[in-house]
PDB file of C-alpha atoms in Angstrom:
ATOM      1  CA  UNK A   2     -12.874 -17.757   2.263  1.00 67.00           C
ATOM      2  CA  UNK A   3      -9.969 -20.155   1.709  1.00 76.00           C
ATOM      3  CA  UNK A   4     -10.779 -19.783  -2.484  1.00 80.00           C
ATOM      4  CA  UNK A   5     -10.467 -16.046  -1.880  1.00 77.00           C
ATOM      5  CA  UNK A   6      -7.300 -16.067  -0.146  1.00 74.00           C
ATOM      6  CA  UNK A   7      -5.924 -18.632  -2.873  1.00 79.00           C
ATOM      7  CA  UNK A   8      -7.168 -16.450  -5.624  1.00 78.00           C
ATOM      8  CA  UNK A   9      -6.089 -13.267  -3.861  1.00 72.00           C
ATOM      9  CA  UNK A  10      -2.242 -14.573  -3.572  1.00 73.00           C
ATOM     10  CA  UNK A  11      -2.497 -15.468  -7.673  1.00 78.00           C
ATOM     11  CA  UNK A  12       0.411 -12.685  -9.053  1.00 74.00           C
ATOM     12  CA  UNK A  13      -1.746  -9.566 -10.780  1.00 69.00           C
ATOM     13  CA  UNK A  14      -4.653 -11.144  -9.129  1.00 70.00           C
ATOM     14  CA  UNK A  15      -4.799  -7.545  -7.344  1.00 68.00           C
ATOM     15  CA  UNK A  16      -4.001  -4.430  -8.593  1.00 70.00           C
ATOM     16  CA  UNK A  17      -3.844  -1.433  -6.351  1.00 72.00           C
ATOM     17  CA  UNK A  18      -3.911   1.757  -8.629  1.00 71.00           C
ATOM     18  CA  UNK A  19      -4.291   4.627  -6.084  1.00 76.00           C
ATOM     19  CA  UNK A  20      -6.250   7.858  -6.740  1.00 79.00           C
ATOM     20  CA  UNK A  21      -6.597   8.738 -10.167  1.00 83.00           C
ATOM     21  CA  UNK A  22      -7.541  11.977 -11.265  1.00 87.00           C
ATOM     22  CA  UNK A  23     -11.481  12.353 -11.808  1.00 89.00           C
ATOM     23  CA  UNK A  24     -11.963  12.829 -15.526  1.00 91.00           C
ATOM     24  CA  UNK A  25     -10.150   9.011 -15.577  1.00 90.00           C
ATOM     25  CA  UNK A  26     -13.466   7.859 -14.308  1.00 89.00           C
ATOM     26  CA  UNK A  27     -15.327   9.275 -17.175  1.00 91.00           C
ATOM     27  CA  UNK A  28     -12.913   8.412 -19.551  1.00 92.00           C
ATOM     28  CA  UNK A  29     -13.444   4.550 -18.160  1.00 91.00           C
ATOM     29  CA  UNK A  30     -16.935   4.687 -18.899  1.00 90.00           C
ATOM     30  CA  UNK A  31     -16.772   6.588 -22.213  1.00 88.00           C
ATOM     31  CA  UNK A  32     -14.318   3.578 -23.198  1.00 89.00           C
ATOM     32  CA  UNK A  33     -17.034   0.843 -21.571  1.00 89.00           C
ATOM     33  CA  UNK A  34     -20.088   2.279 -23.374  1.00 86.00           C
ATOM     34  CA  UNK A  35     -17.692   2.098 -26.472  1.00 85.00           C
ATOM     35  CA  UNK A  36     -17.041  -1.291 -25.900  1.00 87.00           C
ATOM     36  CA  UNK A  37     -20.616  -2.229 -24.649  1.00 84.00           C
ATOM     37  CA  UNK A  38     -22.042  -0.791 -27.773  1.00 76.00           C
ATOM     38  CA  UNK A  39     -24.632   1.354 -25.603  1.00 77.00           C
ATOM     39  CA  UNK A  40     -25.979   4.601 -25.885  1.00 70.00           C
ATOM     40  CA  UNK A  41     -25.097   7.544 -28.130  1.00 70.00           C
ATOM     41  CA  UNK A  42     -22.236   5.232 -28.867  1.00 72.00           C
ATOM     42  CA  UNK A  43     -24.231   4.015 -31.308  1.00 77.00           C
ATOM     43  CA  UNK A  44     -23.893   6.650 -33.918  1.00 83.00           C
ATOM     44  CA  UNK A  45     -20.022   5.572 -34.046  1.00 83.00           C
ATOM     45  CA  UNK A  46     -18.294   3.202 -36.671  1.00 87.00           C
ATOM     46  CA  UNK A  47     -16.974   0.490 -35.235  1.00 85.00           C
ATOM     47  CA  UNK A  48     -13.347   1.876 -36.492  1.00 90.00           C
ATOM     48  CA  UNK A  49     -14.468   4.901 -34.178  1.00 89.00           C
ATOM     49  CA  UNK A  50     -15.224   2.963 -31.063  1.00 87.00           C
ATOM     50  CA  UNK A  51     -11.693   1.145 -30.969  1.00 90.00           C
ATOM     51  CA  UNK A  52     -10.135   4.797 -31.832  1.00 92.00           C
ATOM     52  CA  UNK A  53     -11.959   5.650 -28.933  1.00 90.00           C
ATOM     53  CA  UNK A  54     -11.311   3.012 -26.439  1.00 91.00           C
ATOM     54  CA  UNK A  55      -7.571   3.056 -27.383  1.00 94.00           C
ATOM     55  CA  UNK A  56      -7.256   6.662 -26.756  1.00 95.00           C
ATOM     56  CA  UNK A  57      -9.493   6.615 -23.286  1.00 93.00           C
ATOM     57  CA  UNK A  58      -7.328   2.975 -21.992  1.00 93.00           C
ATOM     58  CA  UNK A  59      -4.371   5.666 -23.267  1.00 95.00           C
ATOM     59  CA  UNK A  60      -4.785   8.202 -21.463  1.00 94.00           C
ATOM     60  CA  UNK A  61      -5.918   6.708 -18.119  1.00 92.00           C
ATOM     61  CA  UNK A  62      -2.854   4.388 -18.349  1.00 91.00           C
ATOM     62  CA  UNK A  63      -0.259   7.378 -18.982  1.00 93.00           C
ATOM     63  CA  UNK A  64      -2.117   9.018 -15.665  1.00 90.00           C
ATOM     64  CA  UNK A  65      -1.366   5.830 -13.666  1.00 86.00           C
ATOM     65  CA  UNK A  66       2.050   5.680 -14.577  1.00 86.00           C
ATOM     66  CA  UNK A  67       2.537   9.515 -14.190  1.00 86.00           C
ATOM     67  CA  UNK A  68       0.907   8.920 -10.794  1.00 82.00           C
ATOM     68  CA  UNK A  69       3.485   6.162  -9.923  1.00 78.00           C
ATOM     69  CA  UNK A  70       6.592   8.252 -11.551  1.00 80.00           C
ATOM     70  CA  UNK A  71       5.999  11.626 -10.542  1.00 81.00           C
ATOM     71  CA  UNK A  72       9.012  13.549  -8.975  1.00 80.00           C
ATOM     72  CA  UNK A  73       7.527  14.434  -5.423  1.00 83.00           C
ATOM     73  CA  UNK A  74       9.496  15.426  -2.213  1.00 91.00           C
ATOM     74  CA  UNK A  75      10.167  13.507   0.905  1.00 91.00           C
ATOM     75  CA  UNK A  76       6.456  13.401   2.643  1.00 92.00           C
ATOM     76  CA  UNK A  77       5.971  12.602   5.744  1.00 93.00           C
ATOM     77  CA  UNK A  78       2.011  11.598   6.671  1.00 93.00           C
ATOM     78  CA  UNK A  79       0.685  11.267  10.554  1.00 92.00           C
ATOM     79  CA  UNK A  80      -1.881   9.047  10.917  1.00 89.00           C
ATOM     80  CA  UNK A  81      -4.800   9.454  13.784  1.00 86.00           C
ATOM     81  CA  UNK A  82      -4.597   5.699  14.704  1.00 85.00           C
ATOM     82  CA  UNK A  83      -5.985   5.679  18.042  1.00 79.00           C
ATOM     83  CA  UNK A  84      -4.034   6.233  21.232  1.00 75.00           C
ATOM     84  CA  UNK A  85      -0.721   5.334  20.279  1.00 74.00           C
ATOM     85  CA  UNK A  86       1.363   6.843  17.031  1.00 78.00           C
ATOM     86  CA  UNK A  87       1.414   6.057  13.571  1.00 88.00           C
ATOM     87  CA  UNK A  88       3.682   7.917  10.879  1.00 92.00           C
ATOM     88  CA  UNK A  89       3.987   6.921   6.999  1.00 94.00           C
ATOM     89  CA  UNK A  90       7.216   8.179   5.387  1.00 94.00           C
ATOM     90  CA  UNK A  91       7.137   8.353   1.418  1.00 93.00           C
ATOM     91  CA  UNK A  92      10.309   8.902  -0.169  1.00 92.00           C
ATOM     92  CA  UNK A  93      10.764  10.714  -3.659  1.00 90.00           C
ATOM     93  CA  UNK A  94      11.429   7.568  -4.798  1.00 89.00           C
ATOM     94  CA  UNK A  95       7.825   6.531  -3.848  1.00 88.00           C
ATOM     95  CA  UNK A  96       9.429   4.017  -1.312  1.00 92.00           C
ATOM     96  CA  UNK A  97       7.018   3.661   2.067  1.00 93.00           C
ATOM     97  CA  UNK A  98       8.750   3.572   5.651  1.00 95.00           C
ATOM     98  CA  UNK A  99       5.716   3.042   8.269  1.00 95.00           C
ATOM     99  CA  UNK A 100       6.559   3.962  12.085  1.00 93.00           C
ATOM    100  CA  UNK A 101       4.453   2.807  14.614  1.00 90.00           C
ATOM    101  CA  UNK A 102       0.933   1.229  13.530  1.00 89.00           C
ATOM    102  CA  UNK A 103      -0.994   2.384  16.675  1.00 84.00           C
ATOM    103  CA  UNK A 104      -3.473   0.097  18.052  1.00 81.00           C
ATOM    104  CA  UNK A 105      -6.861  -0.437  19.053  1.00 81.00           C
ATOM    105  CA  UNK A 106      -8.291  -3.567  20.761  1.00 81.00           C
ATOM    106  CA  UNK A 107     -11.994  -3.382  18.956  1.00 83.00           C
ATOM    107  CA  UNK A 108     -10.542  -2.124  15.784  1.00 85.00           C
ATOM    108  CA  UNK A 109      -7.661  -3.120  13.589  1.00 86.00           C
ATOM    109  CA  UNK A 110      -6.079   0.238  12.695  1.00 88.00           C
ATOM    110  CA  UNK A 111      -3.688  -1.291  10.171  1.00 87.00           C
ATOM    111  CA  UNK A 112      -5.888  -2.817   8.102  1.00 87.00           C
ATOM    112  CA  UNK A 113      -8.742  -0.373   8.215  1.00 89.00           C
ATOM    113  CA  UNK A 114      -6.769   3.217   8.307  1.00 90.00           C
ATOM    114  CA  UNK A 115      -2.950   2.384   6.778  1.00 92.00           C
ATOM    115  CA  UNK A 116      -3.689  -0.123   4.117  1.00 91.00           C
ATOM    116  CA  UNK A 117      -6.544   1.803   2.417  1.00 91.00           C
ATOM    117  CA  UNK A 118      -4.058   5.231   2.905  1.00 92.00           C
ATOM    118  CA  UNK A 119      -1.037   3.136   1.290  1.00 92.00           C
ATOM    119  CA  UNK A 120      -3.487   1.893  -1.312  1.00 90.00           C
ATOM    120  CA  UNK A 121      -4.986   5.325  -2.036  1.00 87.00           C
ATOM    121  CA  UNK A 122      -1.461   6.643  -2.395  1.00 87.00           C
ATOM    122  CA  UNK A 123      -0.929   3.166  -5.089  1.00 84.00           C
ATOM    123  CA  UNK A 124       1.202   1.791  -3.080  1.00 88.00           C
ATOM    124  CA  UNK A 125       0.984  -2.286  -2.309  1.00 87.00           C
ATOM    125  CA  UNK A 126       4.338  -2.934  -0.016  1.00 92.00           C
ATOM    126  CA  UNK A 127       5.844  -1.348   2.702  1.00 94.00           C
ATOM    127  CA  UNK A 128       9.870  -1.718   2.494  1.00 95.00           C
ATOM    128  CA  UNK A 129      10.313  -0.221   5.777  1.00 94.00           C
ATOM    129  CA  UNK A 130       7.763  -1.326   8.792  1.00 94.00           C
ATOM    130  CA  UNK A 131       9.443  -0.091  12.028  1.00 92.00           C
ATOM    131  CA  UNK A 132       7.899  -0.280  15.811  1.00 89.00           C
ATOM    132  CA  UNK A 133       9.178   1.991  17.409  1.00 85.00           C
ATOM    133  CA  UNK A 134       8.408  -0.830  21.037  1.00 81.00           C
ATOM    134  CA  UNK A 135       6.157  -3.647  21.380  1.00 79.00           C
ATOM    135  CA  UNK A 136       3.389  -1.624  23.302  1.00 80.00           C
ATOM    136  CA  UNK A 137      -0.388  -2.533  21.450  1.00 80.00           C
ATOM    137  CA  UNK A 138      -0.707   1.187  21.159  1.00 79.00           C
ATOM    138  CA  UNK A 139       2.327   1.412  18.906  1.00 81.00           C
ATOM    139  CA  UNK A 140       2.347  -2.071  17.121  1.00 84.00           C
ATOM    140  CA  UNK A 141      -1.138  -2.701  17.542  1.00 84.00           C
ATOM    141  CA  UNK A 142      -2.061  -2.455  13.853  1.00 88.00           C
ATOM    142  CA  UNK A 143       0.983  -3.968  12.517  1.00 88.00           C
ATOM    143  CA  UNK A 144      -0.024  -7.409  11.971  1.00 88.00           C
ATOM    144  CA  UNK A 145      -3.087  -6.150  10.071  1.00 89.00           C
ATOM    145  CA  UNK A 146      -1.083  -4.142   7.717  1.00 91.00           C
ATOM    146  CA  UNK A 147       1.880  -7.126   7.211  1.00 90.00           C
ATOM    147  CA  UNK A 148      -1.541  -9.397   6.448  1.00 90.00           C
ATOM    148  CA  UNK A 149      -2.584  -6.851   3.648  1.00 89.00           C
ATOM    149  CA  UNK A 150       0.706  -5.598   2.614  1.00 91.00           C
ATOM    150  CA  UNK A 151       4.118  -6.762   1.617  1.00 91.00           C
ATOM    151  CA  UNK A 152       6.638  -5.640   4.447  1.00 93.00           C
ATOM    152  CA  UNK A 153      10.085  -5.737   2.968  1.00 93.00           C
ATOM    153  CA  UNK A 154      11.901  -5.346   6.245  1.00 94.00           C
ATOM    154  CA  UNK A 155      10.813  -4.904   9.531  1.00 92.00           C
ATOM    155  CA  UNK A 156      13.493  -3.108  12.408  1.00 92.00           C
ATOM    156  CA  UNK A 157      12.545  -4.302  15.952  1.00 87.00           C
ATOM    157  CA  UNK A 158      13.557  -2.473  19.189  1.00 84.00           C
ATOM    158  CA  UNK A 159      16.167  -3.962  20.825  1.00 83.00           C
ATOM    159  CA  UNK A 160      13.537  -4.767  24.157  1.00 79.00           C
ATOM    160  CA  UNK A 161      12.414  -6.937  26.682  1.00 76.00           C
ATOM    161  CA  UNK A 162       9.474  -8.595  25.548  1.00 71.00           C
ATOM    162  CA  UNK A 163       6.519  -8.441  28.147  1.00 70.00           C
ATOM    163  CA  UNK A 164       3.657 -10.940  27.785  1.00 68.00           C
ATOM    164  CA  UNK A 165       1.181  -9.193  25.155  1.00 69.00           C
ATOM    165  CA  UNK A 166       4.335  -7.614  23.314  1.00 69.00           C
ATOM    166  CA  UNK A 167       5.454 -11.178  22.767  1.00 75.00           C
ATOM    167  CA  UNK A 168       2.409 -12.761  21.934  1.00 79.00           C
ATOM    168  CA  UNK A 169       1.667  -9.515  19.005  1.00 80.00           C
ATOM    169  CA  UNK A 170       5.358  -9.975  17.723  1.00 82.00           C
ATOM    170  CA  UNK A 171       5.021 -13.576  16.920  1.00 82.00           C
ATOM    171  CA  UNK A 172       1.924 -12.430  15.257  1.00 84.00           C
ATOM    172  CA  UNK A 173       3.494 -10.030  13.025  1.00 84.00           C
ATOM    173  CA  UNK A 174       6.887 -12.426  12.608  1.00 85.00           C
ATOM    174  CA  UNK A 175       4.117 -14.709  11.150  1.00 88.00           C
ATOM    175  CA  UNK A 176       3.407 -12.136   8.098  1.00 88.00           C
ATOM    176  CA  UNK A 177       7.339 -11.142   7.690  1.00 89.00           C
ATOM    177  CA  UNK A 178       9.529 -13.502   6.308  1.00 87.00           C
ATOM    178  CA  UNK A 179      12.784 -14.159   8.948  1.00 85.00           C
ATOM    179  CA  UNK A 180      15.585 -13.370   6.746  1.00 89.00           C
ATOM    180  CA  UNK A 181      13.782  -9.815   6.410  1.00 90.00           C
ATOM    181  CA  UNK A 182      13.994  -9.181  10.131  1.00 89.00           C
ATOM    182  CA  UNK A 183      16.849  -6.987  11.870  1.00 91.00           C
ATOM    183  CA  UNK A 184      17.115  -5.214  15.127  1.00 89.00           C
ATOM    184  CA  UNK A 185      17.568  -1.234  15.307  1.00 87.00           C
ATOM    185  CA  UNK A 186      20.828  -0.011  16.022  1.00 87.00           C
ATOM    186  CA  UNK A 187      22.657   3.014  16.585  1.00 88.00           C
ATOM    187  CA  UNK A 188      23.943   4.926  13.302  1.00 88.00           C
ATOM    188  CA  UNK A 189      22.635   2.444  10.805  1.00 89.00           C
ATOM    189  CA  UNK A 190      21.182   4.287   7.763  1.00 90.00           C
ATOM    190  CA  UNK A 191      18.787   2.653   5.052  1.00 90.00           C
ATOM    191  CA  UNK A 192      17.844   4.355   1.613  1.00 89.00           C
ATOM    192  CA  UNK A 193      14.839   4.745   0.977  1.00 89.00           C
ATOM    193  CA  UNK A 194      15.558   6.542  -2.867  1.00 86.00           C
ATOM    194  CA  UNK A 195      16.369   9.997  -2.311  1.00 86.00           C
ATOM    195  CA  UNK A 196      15.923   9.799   1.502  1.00 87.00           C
ATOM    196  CA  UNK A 197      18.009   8.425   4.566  1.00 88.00           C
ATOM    197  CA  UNK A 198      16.457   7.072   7.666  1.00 87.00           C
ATOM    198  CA  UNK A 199      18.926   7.376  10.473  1.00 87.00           C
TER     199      UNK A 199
END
């Protein structure tokens, strides 16, 4: 486990590429059987099996990047994440503001529901993580999706802490570095790249 984790923090160790369209996946194996030297493939020169390989890797990379790159509008997603709330703001920018995580206490609703839906989208950091209070139901997940995910800043509520709300803050404070930290405030604005969160 400790080898995984090690290996796992290695930089491009992971690669999160979202959804690509479907034909990508045939053009991936067209390019492996190329490569492999299997099949009907075998007809082919080899000059003809890197033509092909180049073109499939070129094509499935220009749909990544397209993917990353596209213009989009201001989306707003709303997660079913148990009782409490969960929202996932994506900016045209393709910048990620998460608002509430929601929360379940046999179930880890950040890392099982947001992470996959952030990584499905191919996204691998969150530059806005904001709980909206301290209540499981709203930060519940939170710590599961700082564990997975790179938070760039997190907003607190300016609250009293009760005991649980405590104990699940210095949980996620644990994932998010301090000097990334603020508390919410009236009429502060951050950019998200084509968007304003008030």
């Amino acid at each position: 486990m400790v080898q995984a984790q090690w290996l796992q923090a290695l930089p491009f160790s992971v690669c999160v590429v979202g959804s690509l369209p479907v034909f990508c996946i045939a053009l991936y194996y067209v390019a492996l059987f190329s490569w492999l030297d299997v099949g009907y493939m075998l007809v082919l020169s080899t000059m003809e099996r890197r033509i092909c390989i180049s073109i499939c890797c070129s094509i499935i990379g220009l749909c990544y990047l397209w993917q990353q790159w596209k213009p989009m509008p201001t989306t707003v997603y709303f997660m079913d994440v148990g009782q409490g709330d969960g929202a996932v703001i994506v900016s045209p920018k393709h910048r990620i503001a998460v608002i509430d995580t929601g929360g379940l206490k046999s179930f880890d609703t950040g890392s099982r529901i947001i992470t996959p839906f952030l990584h499905s989208l191919g996204k691998s950091k969150v530059e806005l993580l904001i709980p909206s209070h301290s209540d499981f139901d709203h930060i519940g997940g939170g710590v599961g999706l700082a564990r997975n995910m790179k938070v760039e800043k997190l907003i607190l509520p300016k609250e009293k802490l009760k005991d649980d709300g405590l104990q699940l803050m210095q949980e996620l404070l644990h994932y998010v570095d301090k000097d990334k930290v603020e508390f919410a405030r009236q009429g502060k604005e951050y950019d998200l790249g084509g968007a304003t969160l008030n």
